[in-house]
PDB file of C-alpha atoms in Angstrom:
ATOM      1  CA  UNK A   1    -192.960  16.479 -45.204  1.00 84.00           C
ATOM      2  CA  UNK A   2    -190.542  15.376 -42.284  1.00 88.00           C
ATOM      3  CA  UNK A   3    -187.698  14.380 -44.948  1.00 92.00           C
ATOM      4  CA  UNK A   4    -188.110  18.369 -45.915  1.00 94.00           C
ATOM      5  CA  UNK A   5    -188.229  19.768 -42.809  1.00 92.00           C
ATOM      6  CA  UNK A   6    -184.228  17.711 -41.817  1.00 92.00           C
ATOM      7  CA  UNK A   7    -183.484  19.099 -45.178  1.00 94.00           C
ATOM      8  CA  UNK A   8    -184.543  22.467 -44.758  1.00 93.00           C
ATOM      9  CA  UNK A   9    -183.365  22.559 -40.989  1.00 92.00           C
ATOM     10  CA  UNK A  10    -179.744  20.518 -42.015  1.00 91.00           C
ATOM     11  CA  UNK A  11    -179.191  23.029 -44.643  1.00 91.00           C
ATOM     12  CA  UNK A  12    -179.647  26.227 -42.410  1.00 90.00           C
ATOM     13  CA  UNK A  13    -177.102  24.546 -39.766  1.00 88.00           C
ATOM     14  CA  UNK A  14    -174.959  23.778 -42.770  1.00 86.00           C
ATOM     15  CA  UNK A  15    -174.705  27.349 -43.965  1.00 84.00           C
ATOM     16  CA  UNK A  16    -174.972  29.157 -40.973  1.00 82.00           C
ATOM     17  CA  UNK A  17    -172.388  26.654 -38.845  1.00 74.00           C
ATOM     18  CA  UNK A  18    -168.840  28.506 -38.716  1.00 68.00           C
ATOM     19  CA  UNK A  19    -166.312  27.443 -36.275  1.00 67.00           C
ATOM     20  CA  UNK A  20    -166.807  23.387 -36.491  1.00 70.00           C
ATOM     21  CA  UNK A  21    -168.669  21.466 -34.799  1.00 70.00           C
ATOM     22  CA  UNK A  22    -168.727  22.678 -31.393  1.00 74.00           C
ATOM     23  CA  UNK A  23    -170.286  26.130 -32.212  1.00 73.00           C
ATOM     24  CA  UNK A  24    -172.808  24.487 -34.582  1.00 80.00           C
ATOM     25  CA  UNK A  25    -173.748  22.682 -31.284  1.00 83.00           C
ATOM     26  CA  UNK A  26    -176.149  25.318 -30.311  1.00 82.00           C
ATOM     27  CA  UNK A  27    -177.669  25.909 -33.952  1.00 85.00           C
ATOM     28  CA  UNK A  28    -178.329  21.835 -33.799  1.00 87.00           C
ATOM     29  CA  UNK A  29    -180.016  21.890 -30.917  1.00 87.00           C
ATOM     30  CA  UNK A  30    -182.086  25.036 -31.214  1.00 87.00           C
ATOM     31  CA  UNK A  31    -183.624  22.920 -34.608  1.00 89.00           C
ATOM     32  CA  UNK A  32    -183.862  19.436 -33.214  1.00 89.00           C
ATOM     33  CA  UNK A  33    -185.372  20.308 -29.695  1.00 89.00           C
ATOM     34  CA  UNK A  34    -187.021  23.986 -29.284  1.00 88.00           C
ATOM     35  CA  UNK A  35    -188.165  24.753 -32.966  1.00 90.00           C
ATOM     36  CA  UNK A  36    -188.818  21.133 -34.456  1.00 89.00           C
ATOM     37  CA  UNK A  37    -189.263  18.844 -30.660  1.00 88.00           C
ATOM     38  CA  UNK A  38    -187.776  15.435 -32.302  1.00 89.00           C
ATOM     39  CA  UNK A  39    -186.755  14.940 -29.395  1.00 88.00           C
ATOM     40  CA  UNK A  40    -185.696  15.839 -25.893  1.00 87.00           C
ATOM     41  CA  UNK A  41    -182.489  17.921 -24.533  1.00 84.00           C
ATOM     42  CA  UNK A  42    -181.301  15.114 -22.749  1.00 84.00           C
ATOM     43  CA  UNK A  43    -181.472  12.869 -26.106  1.00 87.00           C
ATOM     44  CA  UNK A  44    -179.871  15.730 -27.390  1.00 87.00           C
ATOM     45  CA  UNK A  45    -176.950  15.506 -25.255  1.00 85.00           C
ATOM     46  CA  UNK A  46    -176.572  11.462 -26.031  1.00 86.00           C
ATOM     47  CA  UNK A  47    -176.243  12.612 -29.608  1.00 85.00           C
ATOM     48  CA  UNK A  48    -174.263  14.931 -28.761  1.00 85.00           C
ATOM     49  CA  UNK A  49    -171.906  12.125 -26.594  1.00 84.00           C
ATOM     50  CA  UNK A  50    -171.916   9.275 -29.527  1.00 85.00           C
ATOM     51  CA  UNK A  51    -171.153  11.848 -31.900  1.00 82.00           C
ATOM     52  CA  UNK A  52    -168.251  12.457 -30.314  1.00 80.00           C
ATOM     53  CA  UNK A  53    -166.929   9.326 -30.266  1.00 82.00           C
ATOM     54  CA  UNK A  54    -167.470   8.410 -33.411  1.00 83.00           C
ATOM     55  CA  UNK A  55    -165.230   9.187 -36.083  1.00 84.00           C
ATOM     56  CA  UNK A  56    -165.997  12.067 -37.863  1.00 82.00           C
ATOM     57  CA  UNK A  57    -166.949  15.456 -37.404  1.00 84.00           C
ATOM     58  CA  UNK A  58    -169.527  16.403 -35.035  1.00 83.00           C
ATOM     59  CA  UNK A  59    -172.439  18.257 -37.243  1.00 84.00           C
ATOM     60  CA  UNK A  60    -171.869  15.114 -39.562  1.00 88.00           C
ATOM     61  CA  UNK A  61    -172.922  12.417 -37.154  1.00 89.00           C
ATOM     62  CA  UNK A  62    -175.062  13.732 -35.372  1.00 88.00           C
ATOM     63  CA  UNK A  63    -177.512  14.526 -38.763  1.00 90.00           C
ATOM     64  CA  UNK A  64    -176.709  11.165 -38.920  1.00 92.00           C
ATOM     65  CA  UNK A  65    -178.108   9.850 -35.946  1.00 91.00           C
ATOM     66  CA  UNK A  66    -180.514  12.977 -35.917  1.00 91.00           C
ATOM     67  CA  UNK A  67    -181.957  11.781 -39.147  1.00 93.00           C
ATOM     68  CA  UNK A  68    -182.789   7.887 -38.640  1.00 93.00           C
ATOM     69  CA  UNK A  69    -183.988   9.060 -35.704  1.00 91.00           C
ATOM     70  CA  UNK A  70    -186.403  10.937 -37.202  1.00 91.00           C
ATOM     71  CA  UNK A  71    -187.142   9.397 -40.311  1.00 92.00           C
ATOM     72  CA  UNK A  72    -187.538   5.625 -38.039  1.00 92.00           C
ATOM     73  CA  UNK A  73    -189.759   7.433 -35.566  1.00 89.00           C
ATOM     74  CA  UNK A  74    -192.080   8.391 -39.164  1.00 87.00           C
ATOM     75  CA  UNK A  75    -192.182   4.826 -40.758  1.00 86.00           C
ATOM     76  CA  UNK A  76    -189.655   2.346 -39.781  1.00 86.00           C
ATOM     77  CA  UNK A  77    -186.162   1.455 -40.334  1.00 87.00           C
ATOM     78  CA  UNK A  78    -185.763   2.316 -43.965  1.00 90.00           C
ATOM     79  CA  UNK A  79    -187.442   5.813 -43.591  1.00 92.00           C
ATOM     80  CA  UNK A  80    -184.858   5.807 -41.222  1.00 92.00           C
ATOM     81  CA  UNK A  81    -182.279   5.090 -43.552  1.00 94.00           C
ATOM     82  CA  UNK A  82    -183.802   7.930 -45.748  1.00 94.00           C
ATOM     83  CA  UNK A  83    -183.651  10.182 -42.993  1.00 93.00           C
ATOM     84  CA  UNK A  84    -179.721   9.615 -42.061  1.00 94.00           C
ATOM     85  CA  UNK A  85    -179.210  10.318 -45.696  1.00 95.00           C
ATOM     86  CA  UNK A  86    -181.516  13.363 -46.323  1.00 95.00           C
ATOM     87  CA  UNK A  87    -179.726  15.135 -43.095  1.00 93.00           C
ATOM     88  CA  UNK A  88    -176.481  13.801 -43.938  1.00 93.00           C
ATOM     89  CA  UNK A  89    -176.499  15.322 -47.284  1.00 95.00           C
ATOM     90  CA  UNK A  90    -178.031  19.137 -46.466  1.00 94.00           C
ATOM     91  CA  UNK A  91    -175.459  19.360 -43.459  1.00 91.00           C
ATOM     92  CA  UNK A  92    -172.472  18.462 -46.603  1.00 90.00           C
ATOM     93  CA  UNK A  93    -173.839  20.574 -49.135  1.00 92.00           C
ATOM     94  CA  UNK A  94    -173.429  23.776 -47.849  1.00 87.00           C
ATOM     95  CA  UNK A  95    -169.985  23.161 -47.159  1.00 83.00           C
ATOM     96  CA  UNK A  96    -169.446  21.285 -50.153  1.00 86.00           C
ATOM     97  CA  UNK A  97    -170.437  24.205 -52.627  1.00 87.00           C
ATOM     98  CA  UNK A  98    -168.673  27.250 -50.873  1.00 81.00           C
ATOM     99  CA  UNK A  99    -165.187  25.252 -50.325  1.00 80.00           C
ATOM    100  CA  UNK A 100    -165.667  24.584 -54.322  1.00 83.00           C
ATOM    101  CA  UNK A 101    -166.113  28.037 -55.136  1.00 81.00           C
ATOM    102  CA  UNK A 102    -164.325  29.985 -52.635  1.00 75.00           C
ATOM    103  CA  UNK A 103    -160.712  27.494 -52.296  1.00 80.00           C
ATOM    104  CA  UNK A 104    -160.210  29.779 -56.084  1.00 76.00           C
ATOM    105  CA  UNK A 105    -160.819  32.944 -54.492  1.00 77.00           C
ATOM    106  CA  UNK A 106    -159.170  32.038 -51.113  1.00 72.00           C
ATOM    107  CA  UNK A 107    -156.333  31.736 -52.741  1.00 75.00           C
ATOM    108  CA  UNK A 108    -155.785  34.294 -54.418  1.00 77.00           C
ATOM    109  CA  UNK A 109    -156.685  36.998 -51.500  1.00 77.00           C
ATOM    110  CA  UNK A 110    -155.679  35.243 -48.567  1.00 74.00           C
ATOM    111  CA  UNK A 111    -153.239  38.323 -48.123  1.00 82.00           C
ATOM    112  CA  UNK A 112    -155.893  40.383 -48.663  1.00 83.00           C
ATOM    113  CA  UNK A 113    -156.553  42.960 -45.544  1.00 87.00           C
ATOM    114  CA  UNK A 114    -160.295  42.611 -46.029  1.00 86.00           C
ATOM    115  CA  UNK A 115    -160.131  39.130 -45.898  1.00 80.00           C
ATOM    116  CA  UNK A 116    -158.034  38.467 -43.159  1.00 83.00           C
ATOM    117  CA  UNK A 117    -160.059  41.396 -41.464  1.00 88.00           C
ATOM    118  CA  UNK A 118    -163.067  38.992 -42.093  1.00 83.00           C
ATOM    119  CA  UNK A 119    -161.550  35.634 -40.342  1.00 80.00           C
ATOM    120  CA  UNK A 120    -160.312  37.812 -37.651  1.00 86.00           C
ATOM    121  CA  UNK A 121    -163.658  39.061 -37.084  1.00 89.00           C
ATOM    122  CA  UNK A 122    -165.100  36.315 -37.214  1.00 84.00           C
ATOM    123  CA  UNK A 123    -162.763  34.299 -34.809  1.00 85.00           C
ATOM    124  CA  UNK A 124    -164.772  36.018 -31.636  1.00 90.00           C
ATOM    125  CA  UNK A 125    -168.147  34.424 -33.057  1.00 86.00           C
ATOM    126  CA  UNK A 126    -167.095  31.203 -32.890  1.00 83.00           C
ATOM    127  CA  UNK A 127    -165.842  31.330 -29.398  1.00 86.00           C
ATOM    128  CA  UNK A 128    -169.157  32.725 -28.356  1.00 86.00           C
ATOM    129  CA  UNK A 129    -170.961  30.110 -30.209  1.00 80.00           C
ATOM    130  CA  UNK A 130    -168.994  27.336 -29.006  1.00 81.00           C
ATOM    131  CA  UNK A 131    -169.866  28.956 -25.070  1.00 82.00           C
ATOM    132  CA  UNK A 132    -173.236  29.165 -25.731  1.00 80.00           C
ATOM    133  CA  UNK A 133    -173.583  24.907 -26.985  1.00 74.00           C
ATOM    134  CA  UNK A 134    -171.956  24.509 -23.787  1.00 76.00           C
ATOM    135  CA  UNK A 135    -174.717  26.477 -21.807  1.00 77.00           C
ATOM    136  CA  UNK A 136    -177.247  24.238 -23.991  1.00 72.00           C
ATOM    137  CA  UNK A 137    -176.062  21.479 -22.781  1.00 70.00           C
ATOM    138  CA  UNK A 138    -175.704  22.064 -19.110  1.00 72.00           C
ATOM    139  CA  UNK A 139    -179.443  23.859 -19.060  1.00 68.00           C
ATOM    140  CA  UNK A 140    -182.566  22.317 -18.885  1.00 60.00           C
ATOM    141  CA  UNK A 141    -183.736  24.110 -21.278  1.00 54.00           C
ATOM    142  CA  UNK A 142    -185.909  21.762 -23.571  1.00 52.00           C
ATOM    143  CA  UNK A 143    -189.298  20.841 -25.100  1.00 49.00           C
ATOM    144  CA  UNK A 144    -190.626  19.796 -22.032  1.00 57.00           C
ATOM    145  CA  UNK A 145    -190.751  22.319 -19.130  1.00 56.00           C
ATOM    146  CA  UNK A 146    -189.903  19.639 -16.281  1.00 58.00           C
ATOM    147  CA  UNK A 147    -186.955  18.018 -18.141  1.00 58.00           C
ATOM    148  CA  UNK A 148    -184.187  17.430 -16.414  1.00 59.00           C
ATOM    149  CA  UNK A 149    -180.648  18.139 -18.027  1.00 60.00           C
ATOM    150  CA  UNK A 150    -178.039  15.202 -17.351  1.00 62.00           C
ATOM    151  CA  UNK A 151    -175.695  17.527 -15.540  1.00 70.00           C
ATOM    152  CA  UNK A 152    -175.438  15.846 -11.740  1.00 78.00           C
ATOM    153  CA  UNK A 153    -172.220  15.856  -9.049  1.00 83.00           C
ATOM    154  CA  UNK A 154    -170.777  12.913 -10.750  1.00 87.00           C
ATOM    155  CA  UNK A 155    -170.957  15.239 -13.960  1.00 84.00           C
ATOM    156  CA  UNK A 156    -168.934  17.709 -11.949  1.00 85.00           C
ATOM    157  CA  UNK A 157    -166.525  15.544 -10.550  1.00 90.00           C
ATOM    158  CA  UNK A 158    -165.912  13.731 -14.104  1.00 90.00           C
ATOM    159  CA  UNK A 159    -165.048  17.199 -15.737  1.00 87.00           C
ATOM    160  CA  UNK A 160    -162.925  18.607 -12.699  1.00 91.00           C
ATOM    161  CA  UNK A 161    -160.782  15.191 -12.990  1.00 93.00           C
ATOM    162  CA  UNK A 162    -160.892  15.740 -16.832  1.00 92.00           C
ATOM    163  CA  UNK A 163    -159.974  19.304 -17.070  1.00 91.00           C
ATOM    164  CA  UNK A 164    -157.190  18.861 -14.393  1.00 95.00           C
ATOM    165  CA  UNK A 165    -155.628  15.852 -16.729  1.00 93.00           C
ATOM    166  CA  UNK A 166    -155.753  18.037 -19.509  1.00 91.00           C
ATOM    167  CA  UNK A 167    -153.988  20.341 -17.812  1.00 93.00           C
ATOM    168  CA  UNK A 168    -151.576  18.032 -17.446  1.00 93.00           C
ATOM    169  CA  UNK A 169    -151.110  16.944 -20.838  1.00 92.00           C
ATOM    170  CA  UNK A 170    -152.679  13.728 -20.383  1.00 92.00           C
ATOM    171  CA  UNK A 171    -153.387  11.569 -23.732  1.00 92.00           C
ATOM    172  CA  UNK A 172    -157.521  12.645 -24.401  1.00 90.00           C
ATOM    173  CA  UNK A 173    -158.219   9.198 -25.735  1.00 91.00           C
ATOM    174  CA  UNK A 174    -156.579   7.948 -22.181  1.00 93.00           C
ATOM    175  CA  UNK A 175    -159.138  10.594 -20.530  1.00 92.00           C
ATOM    176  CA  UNK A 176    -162.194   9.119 -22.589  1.00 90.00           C
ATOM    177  CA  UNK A 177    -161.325   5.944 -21.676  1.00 92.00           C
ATOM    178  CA  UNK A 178    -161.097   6.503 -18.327  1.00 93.00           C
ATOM    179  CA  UNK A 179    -163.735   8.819 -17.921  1.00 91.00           C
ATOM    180  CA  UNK A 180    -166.386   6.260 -19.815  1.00 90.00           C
ATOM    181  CA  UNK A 181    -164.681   3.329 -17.061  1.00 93.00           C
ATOM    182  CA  UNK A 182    -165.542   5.873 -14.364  1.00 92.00           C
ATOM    183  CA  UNK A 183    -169.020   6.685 -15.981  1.00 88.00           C
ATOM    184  CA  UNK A 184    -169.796   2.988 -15.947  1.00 90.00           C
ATOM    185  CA  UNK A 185    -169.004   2.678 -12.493  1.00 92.00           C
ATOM    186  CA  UNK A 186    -171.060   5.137 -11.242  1.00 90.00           C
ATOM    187  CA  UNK A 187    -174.200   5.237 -13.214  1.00 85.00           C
ATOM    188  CA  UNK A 188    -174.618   1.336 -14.203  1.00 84.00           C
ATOM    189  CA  UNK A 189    -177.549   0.065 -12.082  1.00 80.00           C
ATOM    190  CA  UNK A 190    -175.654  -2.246  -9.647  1.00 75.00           C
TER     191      UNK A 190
END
C-alpha cells in the first residue's frame, strides 16, 4: 500500500511539475508533509538541502531520498531500497513519455504562434511556483502544529552574505563551500 501511495503521489508531481525542480518544490512538499505526513517540514527542508548538493536534478533525488525513507521506515533497508526505486521511477516516467512523444511534435511547431503562446504563458507559472516552494520552506507550516521551520538569524545572515556574493559574480560552488564552512561553525555543538 505505501509503495502505491510514492507511486501514485511521484507520478502526480511528475506530471504536474513544470519549471524544474524548484517549482516542483512546493508540489513535493504539499505530498510528503501535509497530505501523506512521512515526515516533518523541517526533514523536508534537509531533503530539500542534500538534494541540492547532490548531483542531479532536484525532484530526482529527493524521490530518492523521499522513497527509502519511506519504504525503510515500513520494513527495513531493502523496502527501502524498493521505495527509492518505486519514487524514482513515477517522478521519470512522466517526463520520460511526453519528451518521447512531444520532441516529434515540438519540432515541427516550435514556430507555431499557439505554441510559443503556450511556453510564454506558461513562463509566469513557474515563477510563481518556484516563489511559493520558497514560502514552504521558510513557513512553519507542517504536520505538526508546533513545528518549528529551520529559518533562524544565522539563516538570515547566511543568505544576505550569499545573495550579496552572487551579486557579485562570485563562483556558487565557492558560495556553497563557504556557506556549509560558515554553517559548521555556527550550528556544530561546540
Amino acid at each position: 500500500m505505501i509503495f502505491w501511495q510514492l507511486f501514485v503521489s511521484y507520478l502526480k508531481i511528475g506530471f504536474f511539475g513544470f519549471g524544474g525542480g524548484y517549482a516542483m518544490l512546493s508540489l513535493i512538499q504539499n505530498e510528503v508533509v501535509v497530505q501523506h505526513p512521512w515526515m516533518t517540514n523541517a526533514e523536508f527542508a534537509d531533503i530539500v538541502a542534500v538534494s541540492q548538493i547532490t548531483p542531479g536534478p532536484i525532484a530526482i533525488n529527493s524521490a530518492t531520498y523521499v522513497g527509502y525513507t519511506v519504504g525503510a521506515q515500513a520494513g527495513g533497508e531493502w523496502m527501502g531500497v524498493l521505495g527509492a526505486f518505486v519514487a524514482t521511477f513515477s517522478v521519470s516516467l512522466p517526463s520520460l513519455t511526453l519528451m518521447l512523444l512531444l520532441t516529434h511534435f515540438f519540432l515541427k511547431l516550435r514556430n507555431n504562434r499557439y505554441v510559443e503562446g503556450l511556453m510564454k504563458g506558461l513562463r509566469p507559472v513557474v515563477i510563481g511556483m518556484i516563489a511559493s516552494a520558497a514560502l514552504l520552506l521558510i513557513s512553519p507550516r507542517g504536520s505538526d502544529p508546533g513545528e518549528q521551520n529551520f529559518i533562524d538569524a544565522w539563516s538570515w545572515v547566511l543568505f544576505g552574505g550569499v545573495f550579496v556574493g552572487s551579486l557579485f559574480k562570485i563562483n556558487p560552488i565557492l558560495l556553497i563551500l563557504l556557506s556549509a564552512v560558515a554553517g559548521f561553525v555556527i550550528y556544530f555543538p561546540w
